[in-house]
Short mmCIF file of C-alpha atoms in Angstrom, two decimals:
data_model
loop_
_atom_site.label_atom_id
_atom_site.label_comp_id
_atom_site.label_asym_id
_atom_site.label_seq_id
_atom_site.Cartn_x
_atom_site.Cartn_y
_atom_site.Cartn_z
CA UNK A 1 24.18 -12.18 14.69
CA UNK A 2 24.73 -10.05 17.77
CA UNK A 3 24.17 -10.76 21.42
CA UNK A 4 20.54 -11.34 22.34
CA UNK A 5 18.95 -10.53 25.69
CA UNK A 6 15.49 -11.78 26.55
CA UNK A 7 13.47 -10.92 29.63
CA UNK A 8 9.83 -11.57 30.37
CA UNK A 9 7.82 -9.79 33.03
CA UNK A 10 4.17 -10.34 33.80
CA UNK A 11 2.31 -7.71 35.80
CA UNK A 12 -1.48 -7.80 35.77
CA UNK A 13 -2.71 -7.05 32.26
CA UNK A 14 0.69 -6.49 30.70
CA UNK A 15 3.38 -8.92 29.58
CA UNK A 16 6.74 -7.71 28.32
CA UNK A 17 9.73 -8.99 26.42
CA UNK A 18 12.90 -7.32 25.22
CA UNK A 19 15.84 -8.12 22.98
CA UNK A 20 19.16 -6.64 21.98
CA UNK A 21 19.85 -7.89 18.50
CA UNK A 22 21.87 -7.68 15.34
CA UNK A 23 20.60 -9.01 12.00
CA UNK A 24 18.01 -11.29 13.60
CA UNK A 25 15.67 -12.94 11.09
CA UNK A 26 13.48 -16.01 11.19
CA UNK A 27 10.73 -17.63 9.18
CA UNK A 28 7.68 -15.35 8.79
CA UNK A 29 4.50 -16.34 10.57
CA UNK A 30 0.99 -15.97 9.19
CA UNK A 31 -0.84 -12.71 9.65
CA UNK A 32 -4.24 -12.57 11.28
CA UNK A 33 -6.96 -9.99 10.66
CA UNK A 34 -5.85 -7.00 12.70
CA UNK A 35 -6.08 -3.25 13.04
CA UNK A 36 -2.61 -1.80 13.43
CA UNK A 37 -1.53 1.76 14.15
CA UNK A 38 1.77 3.56 14.43
CA UNK A 39 2.47 5.34 17.72
CA UNK A 40 4.45 8.07 16.00
CA UNK A 41 2.95 10.85 18.09
CA UNK A 42 2.30 9.19 21.47
CA UNK A 43 4.67 6.26 21.98
CA UNK A 44 7.65 7.99 20.40
CA UNK A 45 7.00 11.15 22.41
CA UNK A 46 6.88 9.16 25.65
CA UNK A 47 10.18 7.48 24.79
CA UNK A 48 11.77 10.83 24.02
CA UNK A 49 10.42 12.33 27.26
CA UNK A 50 12.12 9.50 29.17
CA UNK A 51 15.35 10.15 27.28
CA UNK A 52 15.18 13.89 27.94
CA UNK A 53 14.77 13.25 31.67
CA UNK A 54 17.92 11.13 31.51
CA UNK A 55 19.77 13.86 29.59
CA UNK A 56 19.81 11.88 26.34
CA UNK A 57 19.12 13.01 22.79
CA UNK A 58 15.71 12.32 21.24
CA UNK A 59 15.26 9.38 18.85
CA UNK A 60 14.18 10.08 15.28
CA UNK A 61 11.29 8.27 13.64
CA UNK A 62 12.12 5.82 10.86
CA UNK A 63 9.56 4.71 8.28
CA UNK A 64 11.80 1.77 7.43
CA UNK A 65 11.69 0.58 11.04
CA UNK A 66 7.94 1.32 11.13
CA UNK A 67 7.36 -1.41 8.55
CA UNK A 68 9.25 -3.81 10.83
CA UNK A 69 7.31 -2.63 13.90
CA UNK A 70 3.92 -3.19 12.25
CA UNK A 71 4.99 -6.60 11.01
CA UNK A 72 6.20 -7.68 14.45
CA UNK A 73 3.15 -6.34 16.29
CA UNK A 74 0.91 -8.33 13.95
CA UNK A 75 3.15 -11.40 14.21
CA UNK A 76 2.99 -11.61 18.00
CA UNK A 77 -0.73 -10.81 17.91
CA UNK A 78 -1.33 -13.67 15.46
CA UNK A 79 0.71 -16.19 17.45
CA UNK A 80 -0.80 -15.04 20.77
CA UNK A 81 2.43 -15.01 22.77
CA UNK A 82 5.61 -12.94 22.99
CA UNK A 83 8.70 -14.01 21.06
CA UNK A 84 11.60 -12.27 19.34
CA UNK A 85 12.83 -15.30 17.48
CA UNK A 86 10.15 -16.84 15.25
CA UNK A 87 9.64 -13.99 12.79
CA UNK A 88 11.40 -11.01 11.23
CA UNK A 89 12.47 -8.74 14.07
CA UNK A 90 14.83 -5.93 13.12
CA UNK A 91 16.19 -5.35 9.63
CA UNK A 92 19.46 -3.48 10.08
CA UNK A 93 19.42 -2.79 6.35
CA UNK A 94 17.40 0.21 7.53
CA UNK A 95 20.66 1.79 8.69
CA UNK A 96 24.03 2.56 7.14
CA UNK A 97 26.88 2.06 9.56
CA UNK A 98 24.48 0.23 11.90
CA UNK A 99 25.91 -0.50 15.34
CA UNK A 100 23.14 -2.27 17.20
CA UNK A 101 19.40 -2.64 17.51
CA UNK A 102 16.87 -3.41 20.18
CA UNK A 103 13.24 -4.41 20.49
CA UNK A 104 10.60 -4.15 23.24
CA UNK A 105 7.35 -6.08 22.81
CA UNK A 106 4.32 -6.45 25.07
CA UNK A 107 0.63 -7.22 25.13
CA UNK A 108 -2.21 -5.68 27.15
CA UNK A 109 -5.57 -7.31 27.76
CA UNK A 110 -7.35 -3.96 28.05
CA UNK A 111 -6.45 -2.65 24.60
CA UNK A 112 -4.08 0.10 23.51
CA UNK A 113 -2.68 2.16 26.38
CA UNK A 114 0.54 4.00 25.50
CA UNK A 115 1.08 5.52 28.91
CA UNK A 116 0.68 2.27 30.84
CA UNK A 117 2.88 0.37 28.40
CA UNK A 118 5.61 2.98 28.63
CA UNK A 119 5.44 2.99 32.44
CA UNK A 120 5.82 -0.78 32.57
CA UNK A 121 8.70 -0.69 30.06
CA UNK A 122 10.49 1.92 32.17
CA UNK A 123 9.94 -0.14 35.35
CA UNK A 124 11.75 -3.09 33.76
CA UNK A 125 15.57 -2.70 33.66
CA UNK A 126 15.92 -4.60 30.36
CA UNK A 127 13.24 -2.56 28.57
CA UNK A 128 14.46 0.69 30.11
CA UNK A 129 17.93 -0.10 28.75
CA UNK A 130 16.50 -0.10 25.22
CA UNK A 131 14.56 3.13 25.74
CA UNK A 132 17.69 4.83 27.11
CA UNK A 133 20.06 2.95 24.81
CA UNK A 134 22.70 4.22 22.36
CA UNK A 135 20.30 4.53 19.47
CA UNK A 136 19.37 7.21 16.94
CA UNK A 137 16.09 5.86 15.51
CA UNK A 138 12.84 4.33 16.76
CA UNK A 139 9.49 3.13 15.44
CA UNK A 140 6.50 1.64 17.27
CA UNK A 141 3.27 -0.10 16.32
CA UNK A 142 0.18 -1.60 17.97
CA UNK A 143 -1.90 -4.51 16.72
CA UNK A 144 -5.32 -5.31 18.23
CA UNK A 145 -6.61 -8.90 18.27
CA UNK A 146 -10.30 -9.80 17.87
CA UNK A 147 -10.51 -10.45 21.63
CA UNK A 148 -9.39 -6.88 22.36
CA UNK A 149 -5.85 -7.71 23.45
CA UNK A 150 -3.38 -5.12 22.13
CA UNK A 151 0.19 -6.01 21.13
CA UNK A 152 2.94 -3.39 20.86
CA UNK A 153 6.37 -3.52 19.25
CA UNK A 154 9.09 -0.89 19.75
CA UNK A 155 12.07 -1.09 17.38
CA UNK A 156 15.33 0.76 18.13
CA UNK A 157 18.28 1.26 15.79
CA UNK A 158 21.76 2.67 16.23
CA UNK A 159 23.07 3.90 12.86
CA UNK A 160 25.10 6.77 11.47
CA UNK A 161 22.55 7.22 8.67
CA UNK A 162 19.11 5.85 7.94
CA UNK A 163 17.82 4.35 4.70
CA UNK A 164 14.67 6.13 3.47
CA UNK A 165 12.38 5.89 0.46
CA UNK A 166 13.32 8.10 -2.49
CA UNK A 167 10.96 9.56 -5.07
CA UNK A 168 9.14 7.42 -7.64
CA UNK A 169 10.99 6.57 -10.84
CA UNK A 170 8.28 6.18 -13.52
CA UNK A 171 8.95 3.75 -16.38
CA UNK A 172 7.37 3.02 -19.72
CA UNK A 173 5.34 -0.17 -19.05
CA UNK A 174 7.33 -3.38 -19.33
CA UNK A 175 6.15 -6.99 -18.90
CA UNK A 176 8.23 -8.90 -16.34
CA UNK A 177 6.00 -11.90 -15.49
CA UNK A 178 3.68 -14.09 -17.52
CA UNK A 179 2.87 -17.58 -16.22
CA UNK A 180 1.46 -18.48 -19.65
CA UNK A 181 4.98 -18.41 -21.13
CA UNK A 182 7.28 -18.72 -18.11
CA UNK A 183 8.44 -15.12 -18.44
CA UNK A 184 10.01 -14.04 -15.16
CA UNK A 185 11.72 -17.35 -14.46
CA UNK A 186 8.56 -19.09 -13.22
CA UNK A 187 6.91 -22.33 -14.39
CA UNK A 188 4.83 -21.93 -17.55
CA UNK A 189 1.68 -23.01 -15.75
CA UNK A 190 -1.33 -21.52 -14.06
CA UNK A 191 -1.21 -20.88 -10.34
CA UNK A 192 -3.46 -23.40 -8.61
CA UNK A 193 -5.79 -23.17 -5.60
CA UNK A 194 -3.86 -22.21 -2.49
CA UNK A 195 -0.80 -21.79 -4.71
CA UNK A 196 2.08 -19.56 -3.61
CA UNK A 197 4.62 -18.19 -6.08
CA UNK A 198 7.71 -16.09 -5.30
CA UNK A 199 8.74 -13.69 -8.08
CA UNK A 200 12.02 -11.79 -8.31
CA UNK A 201 11.25 -8.15 -9.11
CA UNK A 202 14.68 -6.55 -8.60
CA UNK A 203 16.82 -6.44 -11.73
CA UNK A 204 13.95 -6.93 -14.20
CA UNK A 205 12.04 -4.59 -16.52
CA UNK A 206 14.39 -1.67 -16.03
CA UNK A 207 14.53 -2.02 -12.23
CA UNK A 208 17.85 -1.91 -10.35
CA UNK A 209 19.07 -5.14 -8.79
CA UNK A 210 19.12 -3.73 -5.24
CA UNK A 211 18.09 -0.70 -3.19
CA UNK A 212 14.35 -0.99 -3.90
CA UNK A 213 11.71 0.22 -1.45
CA UNK A 214 8.61 -0.50 -3.58
CA UNK A 215 7.45 -1.32 -7.09
CA UNK A 216 4.40 -0.24 -9.11
CA UNK A 217 2.86 -3.22 -10.92
CA UNK A 218 -0.18 -3.69 -13.08
CA UNK A 219 -1.30 -7.20 -12.11
CA UNK A 220 -3.54 -9.17 -14.48
CA UNK A 221 -5.17 -12.57 -14.05
CA UNK A 222 -6.54 -14.51 -17.02
CA UNK A 223 -7.60 -18.07 -17.89
CA UNK A 224 -9.42 -18.19 -14.54
CA UNK A 225 -11.46 -21.29 -13.72
CA UNK A 226 -13.51 -20.23 -10.69
CA UNK A 227 -14.25 -17.39 -8.32
CA UNK A 228 -11.08 -16.38 -6.51
CA UNK A 229 -8.77 -13.65 -5.35
CA UNK A 230 -5.08 -12.87 -5.48
CA UNK A 231 -2.81 -11.39 -2.80
CA UNK A 232 0.52 -9.79 -3.76
CA UNK A 233 2.84 -8.83 -0.89
CA UNK A 234 6.53 -8.57 0.12
CA UNK A 235 8.15 -12.01 0.09
CA UNK A 236 9.51 -11.66 3.64
CA UNK A 237 6.14 -10.69 5.13
CA UNK A 238 3.42 -12.99 6.49
CA UNK A 239 0.53 -13.51 4.11
CA UNK A 240 -1.95 -10.69 4.79
CA UNK A 241 -5.70 -10.74 5.21
CA UNK A 242 -6.00 -8.59 2.10
CA UNK A 243 -6.59 -9.00 -1.63
CA UNK A 244 -5.44 -7.25 -4.81
CA UNK A 245 -7.72 -8.80 -7.42
CA UNK A 246 -11.12 -10.50 -7.23
CA UNK A 247 -12.73 -12.37 -10.12
CA UNK A 248 -15.23 -14.99 -11.21
CA UNK A 249 -14.42 -17.92 -13.48
CA UNK A 250 -13.63 -16.94 -17.06
CA UNK A 251 -12.80 -13.30 -16.27
CA UNK A 252 -9.63 -11.44 -17.20
CA UNK A 253 -9.10 -8.80 -14.53
CA UNK A 254 -6.34 -6.22 -14.03
CA UNK A 255 -5.52 -4.04 -11.05
CA UNK A 256 -2.64 -1.72 -10.24
CA UNK A 257 -0.73 -2.29 -7.02
CA UNK A 258 2.14 -0.61 -5.21
CA UNK A 259 4.06 -3.28 -3.31
CA UNK A 260 6.72 -2.74 -0.68
CA UNK A 261 9.98 -4.59 -1.31
CA UNK A 262 12.32 -5.89 1.37
CA UNK A 263 15.88 -7.16 1.19
CA UNK A 264 15.19 -10.06 -1.22
CA UNK A 265 13.66 -7.85 -3.93
CA UNK A 266 10.89 -10.45 -4.31
CA UNK A 267 7.10 -10.49 -3.97
CA UNK A 268 4.83 -13.42 -3.15
CA UNK A 269 1.65 -14.20 -5.06
CA UNK A 270 -1.10 -16.19 -3.32
CA UNK A 271 -4.07 -17.58 -5.26
CA UNK A 272 -7.05 -18.42 -3.07
CA UNK A 273 -9.06 -20.71 -5.36
CA UNK A 274 -9.22 -22.24 -8.81
CA UNK A 275 -6.53 -21.78 -11.44
CA UNK A 276 -5.31 -18.52 -12.97
CA UNK A 277 -2.48 -17.21 -15.11
CA UNK A 278 -0.78 -14.13 -13.65
CA UNK A 279 0.86 -11.25 -15.55
CA UNK A 280 2.98 -8.39 -14.15
CA UNK A 281 3.63 -5.16 -16.05
CA UNK A 282 6.01 -2.83 -14.19
CA UNK A 283 5.24 0.93 -14.37
CA UNK A 284 7.74 2.36 -11.90
CA UNK A 285 9.65 1.85 -8.69
CA UNK A 286 10.74 3.58 -5.49
CA UNK A 287 14.48 3.35 -4.79
CA UNK A 288 16.05 3.77 -1.38
CA UNK A 289 18.49 6.51 -0.48
CA UNK A 290 20.48 7.66 2.51
CA UNK A 291 19.24 10.29 4.98
CA UNK A 292 17.00 12.37 2.67
CA UNK A 293 15.17 11.83 -0.64
CA UNK A 294 16.06 13.70 -3.80
CA UNK A 295 13.90 16.31 -5.53
CA UNK A 296 12.40 14.17 -8.30
CA UNK A 297 9.59 11.64 -8.14
CA UNK A 298 7.93 13.36 -5.17
CA UNK A 299 4.15 13.01 -5.02
CA UNK A 300 1.54 15.77 -5.00
CA UNK A 301 -1.99 14.43 -4.33
CA UNK A 302 -5.03 16.16 -5.84
CA UNK A 303 -8.76 16.06 -5.40
CA UNK A 304 -9.72 13.83 -8.37
CA UNK A 305 -10.58 15.73 -11.56
CA UNK A 306 -11.77 14.49 -14.96
CA UNK A 307 -9.35 15.30 -17.79
CA UNK A 308 -10.66 12.93 -20.50
CA UNK A 309 -14.07 11.71 -21.56
CA UNK A 310 -14.40 10.68 -25.19
CA UNK A 311 -18.18 10.59 -24.79
CA UNK A 312 -18.36 14.40 -24.57
CA UNK A 313 -15.06 15.68 -25.94
CA UNK A 314 -13.38 16.46 -22.61
CA UNK A 315 -9.65 16.14 -23.33
CA UNK A 316 -9.91 17.00 -27.01
CA UNK A 317 -11.13 13.63 -28.33
CA UNK A 318 -14.80 13.16 -29.26
CA UNK A 319 -16.17 9.74 -30.04
CA UNK A 320 -15.05 6.14 -29.41
CA UNK A 321 -11.44 5.07 -29.92
CA UNK A 322 -11.19 2.50 -32.72
CA UNK A 323 -9.31 -0.78 -33.04
CA UNK A 324 -5.56 -0.24 -33.15
CA UNK A 325 -6.03 3.50 -32.60
CA UNK A 326 -3.86 5.61 -30.31
CA UNK A 327 -5.03 8.94 -28.93
CA UNK A 328 -2.87 11.62 -27.32
CA UNK A 329 -4.16 13.39 -24.21
CA UNK A 330 -2.85 16.70 -22.82
CA UNK A 331 -2.28 16.33 -19.06
CA UNK A 332 0.03 19.14 -17.90
CA UNK A 333 -1.91 22.26 -16.97
CA UNK A 334 -5.17 20.38 -16.44
CA UNK A 335 -6.98 18.96 -13.39
CA UNK A 336 -4.51 20.50 -10.96
CA UNK A 337 -1.39 19.18 -12.73
CA UNK A 338 1.04 22.09 -13.30
CA UNK A 339 2.05 23.27 -16.77
CA UNK A 340 5.64 22.32 -16.03
CA UNK A 341 7.29 20.09 -13.46
CA UNK A 342 5.22 16.88 -13.70
CA UNK A 343 7.14 13.73 -14.68
CA UNK A 344 4.25 11.29 -14.21
CA UNK A 345 0.62 11.22 -13.09
CA UNK A 346 -1.76 8.93 -11.23
CA UNK A 347 -4.94 8.34 -13.21
CA UNK A 348 -8.10 6.35 -12.81
CA UNK A 349 -8.63 5.05 -16.34
CA UNK A 350 -12.13 3.78 -17.18
CA UNK A 351 -13.12 1.89 -20.34
CA UNK A 352 -16.79 1.66 -21.37
CA UNK A 353 -19.04 0.99 -24.41
CA UNK A 354 -16.67 -1.71 -25.75
CA UNK A 355 -17.85 -3.41 -28.93
CA UNK A 356 -15.39 -6.34 -28.72
CA UNK A 357 -13.03 -7.93 -26.19
CA UNK A 358 -10.11 -5.53 -25.89
CA UNK A 359 -7.44 -3.99 -23.73
CA UNK A 360 -6.18 -0.43 -23.32
CA UNK A 361 -2.57 0.60 -22.66
CA UNK A 362 -1.40 3.95 -21.26
CA UNK A 363 2.17 5.06 -22.06
CA UNK A 364 4.29 8.19 -22.59
CA UNK A 365 3.37 10.13 -25.73
CA UNK A 366 5.99 9.92 -28.45
CA UNK A 367 6.97 6.33 -27.67
CA UNK A 368 5.96 3.00 -29.21
CA UNK A 369 3.04 1.17 -27.53
CA UNK A 370 4.61 -1.40 -25.18
CA UNK A 371 3.76 -5.06 -24.71
CA UNK A 372 1.67 -4.31 -21.63
CA UNK A 373 -1.89 -3.48 -20.69
CA UNK A 374 -3.72 -1.37 -18.12
CA UNK A 375 -7.39 -2.29 -18.56
CA UNK A 376 -8.99 -5.46 -19.97
CA UNK A 377 -12.64 -5.15 -21.07
CA UNK A 378 -15.46 -7.20 -22.55
CA UNK A 379 -18.53 -5.86 -24.41
CA UNK A 380 -21.12 -4.50 -22.01
CA UNK A 381 -18.61 -3.90 -19.22
CA UNK A 382 -17.47 -0.62 -17.67
CA UNK A 383 -14.02 -1.32 -16.21
CA UNK A 384 -11.77 1.08 -14.28
CA UNK A 385 -8.13 0.64 -13.29
CA UNK A 386 -5.58 2.89 -11.66
CA UNK A 387 -2.54 3.79 -13.74
CA UNK A 388 0.76 5.47 -12.92
CA UNK A 389 1.85 6.90 -16.28
CA UNK A 390 5.10 8.55 -17.24
CA UNK A 391 4.43 11.68 -19.30
CA UNK A 392 5.94 12.26 -22.70
CA UNK A 393 7.29 15.52 -24.08
CA UNK A 394 4.96 18.46 -23.53
CA UNK A 395 3.15 16.73 -20.68
CA UNK A 396 1.26 14.37 -23.00
CA UNK A 397 0.27 10.73 -22.60
CA UNK A 398 -1.03 8.22 -25.11
CA UNK A 399 -3.81 5.63 -24.87
CA UNK A 400 -3.95 2.63 -27.22
CA UNK A 401 -7.04 0.46 -27.83
CA UNK A 402 -6.41 -3.04 -29.15
CA UNK A 403 -9.75 -4.12 -30.67
CA UNK A 404 -13.29 -2.98 -31.45
CA UNK A 405 -14.10 0.51 -30.21
CA UNK A 406 -14.26 1.93 -26.69
CA UNK A 407 -14.98 5.16 -24.88
CA UNK A 408 -12.25 6.26 -22.48
CA UNK A 409 -12.48 8.29 -19.28
CA UNK A 410 -9.52 9.49 -17.19
CA UNK A 411 -9.62 11.11 -13.73
CA UNK A 412 -6.31 12.51 -12.45
CA UNK A 413 -5.58 12.06 -8.72
CA UNK A 414 -2.00 13.31 -8.38
CA UNK A 415 1.37 13.90 -10.03
CA UNK A 416 5.11 13.34 -9.45
CA UNK A 417 7.81 16.03 -9.56
CA UNK A 418 10.47 16.12 -12.28
CA UNK A 419 13.15 17.50 -9.93
CA UNK A 420 13.69 20.56 -12.16
CA UNK A 421 10.60 22.75 -12.37
CA UNK A 422 9.04 20.97 -9.37
CA UNK A 423 11.18 19.80 -6.44
CA UNK A 424 8.85 19.22 -3.48
CA UNK A 425 6.32 16.58 -2.51
CA UNK A 426 5.93 13.30 -0.63
CA UNK A 427 7.59 9.89 -0.77
CA UNK A 428 5.90 6.48 -0.67
CA UNK A 429 6.26 3.99 2.18
CA UNK A 430 4.85 0.53 1.56
CA UNK A 431 3.40 -1.54 4.40
CA UNK A 432 2.36 -5.13 4.85
CA UNK A 433 -1.18 -4.99 3.36
CA UNK A 434 -3.80 -4.69 6.12
CA UNK A 435 -7.60 -4.53 6.06
CA UNK A 436 -8.92 -1.30 7.59
CA UNK A 437 -12.49 -1.33 6.24
CA UNK A 438 -14.99 -4.15 5.70
CA UNK A 439 -18.65 -3.21 5.97
CA UNK A 440 -19.54 -6.93 6.10
CA UNK A 441 -17.79 -7.40 9.45
CA UNK A 442 -17.67 -3.96 11.06
CA UNK A 443 -13.94 -3.44 10.46
CA UNK A 444 -13.36 0.31 10.33
CA UNK A 445 -16.51 1.07 12.29
CA UNK A 446 -19.14 0.34 9.60
CA UNK A 447 -21.21 -2.85 9.73
CA UNK A 448 -23.77 -2.49 6.93
CA UNK A 449 -23.68 -1.87 3.17
CA UNK A 450 -23.24 1.68 1.91
CA UNK A 451 -26.63 2.91 0.66
CA UNK A 452 -27.50 4.88 -2.47
CA UNK A 453 -26.25 8.45 -2.17
CA UNK A 454 -24.54 7.70 1.14
CA UNK A 455 -21.03 8.83 2.06
CA UNK A 456 -19.07 7.12 4.84
CA UNK A 457 -16.01 8.68 6.48
CA UNK A 458 -13.14 6.30 7.29
CA UNK A 459 -10.26 7.19 9.59
CA UNK A 460 -7.08 5.99 7.86
CA UNK A 461 -4.31 7.75 9.82
CA UNK A 462 -3.06 5.57 12.65
CA UNK A 463 -4.33 2.31 11.10
CA UNK A 464 -2.83 -0.42 8.96
CA UNK A 465 0.67 1.04 9.28
CA UNK A 466 -0.30 4.61 8.31
CA UNK A 467 1.18 7.17 10.75
CA UNK A 468 -1.09 9.24 12.93
CA UNK A 469 -1.94 12.68 11.59
CA UNK A 470 -1.42 15.07 14.50
CA UNK A 471 0.36 18.36 15.04
CA UNK A 472 3.17 16.49 16.82
CA UNK A 473 3.78 13.92 14.08
CA UNK A 474 7.20 14.53 12.51
CA UNK A 475 6.00 13.48 9.04
CA UNK A 476 2.18 13.27 8.92
CA UNK A 477 0.75 11.34 5.96
CA UNK A 478 -0.77 13.35 3.12
CA UNK A 479 -2.13 10.50 0.98
CA UNK A 480 -2.95 6.84 1.42
CA UNK A 481 -2.83 3.96 -1.08
CA UNK A 482 -5.81 1.62 -0.71
CA UNK A 483 -7.00 -1.43 -2.58
CA UNK A 484 -10.76 -0.83 -2.56
CA UNK A 485 -13.18 -3.66 -3.35
CA UNK A 486 -16.95 -3.43 -3.84
CA UNK A 487 -19.00 -6.59 -3.32
CA UNK A 488 -22.68 -7.56 -2.95
CA UNK A 489 -23.88 -4.62 -5.05
CA UNK A 490 -27.65 -4.60 -5.57
CA UNK A 491 -27.56 -2.53 -8.76
CA UNK A 492 -25.13 -0.91 -11.18
CA UNK A 493 -23.32 1.90 -9.38
CA UNK A 494 -20.01 3.66 -8.93
CA UNK A 495 -17.87 4.56 -5.92
CA UNK A 496 -15.88 7.76 -5.43
CA UNK A 497 -13.12 8.04 -2.82
CA UNK A 498 -11.99 11.56 -1.89
CA UNK A 499 -10.48 13.61 0.97
CA UNK A 500 -12.81 14.28 3.88
CA UNK A 501 -13.68 17.97 3.94
CA UNK A 502 -13.45 18.39 0.16
CA UNK A 503 -16.43 18.66 -2.15
CA UNK A 504 -17.38 15.41 -3.81
CA UNK A 505 -15.59 15.45 -7.18
CA UNK A 506 -17.03 14.63 -10.60
CA UNK A 507 -14.99 11.43 -10.80
CA UNK A 508 -15.26 7.72 -10.07
CA UNK A 509 -12.93 5.09 -8.67
CA UNK A 510 -14.92 1.86 -9.08
CA UNK A 511 -17.70 0.99 -11.52
CA UNK A 512 -19.76 -1.86 -10.10
CA UNK A 513 -22.46 -4.24 -11.30
CA UNK A 514 -24.38 -6.84 -9.29
CA UNK A 515 -22.47 -10.10 -9.05
CA UNK A 516 -18.69 -10.17 -9.09
CA UNK A 517 -16.52 -8.30 -6.63
CA UNK A 518 -14.79 -5.30 -8.22
CA UNK A 519 -11.35 -4.14 -6.97
CA UNK A 520 -9.37 -1.01 -7.80
CA UNK A 521 -6.31 0.67 -6.36
CA UNK A 522 -7.01 4.15 -5.01
CA UNK A 523 -4.37 6.78 -4.23
CA UNK A 524 -6.29 9.41 -2.28
CA UNK A 525 -5.35 12.56 -0.45
CA UNK A 526 -6.14 12.37 3.26
CA UNK A 527 -8.32 15.04 4.85
CA UNK A 528 -6.70 17.25 7.48
CA UNK A 529 -8.47 15.12 10.12
CA UNK A 530 -6.90 11.86 8.86
CA UNK A 531 -10.13 10.75 7.15
CA UNK A 532 -11.15 9.79 3.60
CA UNK A 533 -14.71 9.56 2.28
CA UNK A 534 -16.42 6.81 0.24
CA UNK A 535 -19.52 7.75 -1.81
CA UNK A 536 -21.88 5.18 -3.36
CA UNK A 537 -24.08 6.43 -6.20
CA UNK A 538 -26.90 3.84 -6.38
CA UNK A 539 -28.38 0.76 -4.72
CA UNK A 540 -26.27 -0.60 -1.88
CA UNK A 541 -22.89 -2.28 -1.76
CA UNK A 542 -20.40 -3.59 0.76
CA UNK A 543 -17.02 -1.88 0.64
CA UNK A 544 -13.61 -3.30 1.62
CA UNK A 545 -10.37 -1.31 1.86
CA UNK A 546 -6.89 -2.77 2.30
CA UNK A 547 -4.07 -0.30 2.92
CA UNK A 548 -0.81 -1.00 1.04
CA UNK A 549 1.11 2.19 1.77
CA UNK A 550 1.08 5.94 2.28
CA UNK A 551 2.78 9.16 1.22
CA UNK A 552 4.35 11.62 3.65
#
């Protein structure tokens, strides 16, 4: 641990604190409901203007530090006072050859004000020393409390190179956790109410033992005893006000999630109520690299397009898929996916018209069906789930149905480069999950259910850890990863999430019936204005969105 400086200045509506630190970590604090935004265009620019005036080089933005900044802004907001020492502060694993780091934190009673915060920082010798310090990288974040107080964290890092997210490495599905059997090194027992379980992800299911930025997991709960929800998040982070799965007693529910990983390579699982068994099937991971990502595994978002519907023959298969049957679906060259160059795709896979309890598994064509599942369904249900699927030879994927017969629908939302025929695209940055929309409470600017035929437009850039989308942003986001939940539906309906400014696609993201809450992961391209749209087909329903990461 390096030398630590702490100063506190109070001036009217602003309080400040600063630290010079090296490898400072503490126990994580809880996370309160907050709206957080990255100051990548305003706060960073002000810092670099101050440095230019002093004849110093500009600081580069770091997505790795941004995750720390968001976490610290939310930590000090939740605790209601300034402190560098009772939560994760600066992870120097973000830098190779790291020399030193620094942190400025403050709160303002009047809400976010970049200019005033920067002026006060520069008027304090200790904070000014960080802004003009011997660093190469910076990241900043704001968090706004329910009372309107705004908390800001500025993270500085001196390093010869920076650790960044690489492209996605898709995998054939592989089961790495099952609390029914103890697979994954956990007790062979259901997770109880208020239960918290830490699971080691690194080194399992084809994943490397270190150097992981994020993992793609299909999470399933079964043997549930009551209504509840599950939160899956980085082990080092405070427990978020966000959920991944929602269910009622007796349900088996699956949902894809992309989870950021920190230094431990572990995730935490929190069960809100009742008892439930939890299953993880890994579908891919995001490794870290130095300075710049490679050319493979880079993401290209699309406006959703339907490439399979066994009810009408779209995709080359007409009629329900029988018990134990596997169908092969051509993907490359369809729905915006190129003929060559795609290593994997993001699909919304929907199962309907089931005649018996069953599950469906998506996997690369030409391989053996794995011990894993993507969608679990009961007769009478229409169940969607997001899937990241590695493509087999010829750009084909396979879908296996376990029992009875089902109709299958697939909507493609994006694809990943193979690094040979396609070498450009975006990389994923995971964040501490944060709620940015809840029509029950007004979070996100909407305070009533979404009506039949209504479309609401949600600003996602600048919130929940997603960078602002402006002309001055060094790496503006192009897609956002949201866990979307529909609740309090008055009739059977579906939701479609799509880029603002695009035509509403013939596709769906959630299929909803009155009663239980329905979650689904959505990977959606962001409109050029930083906004995504939510369309509700029938009746009315409340909509919740928790951001888990973004692509830029």
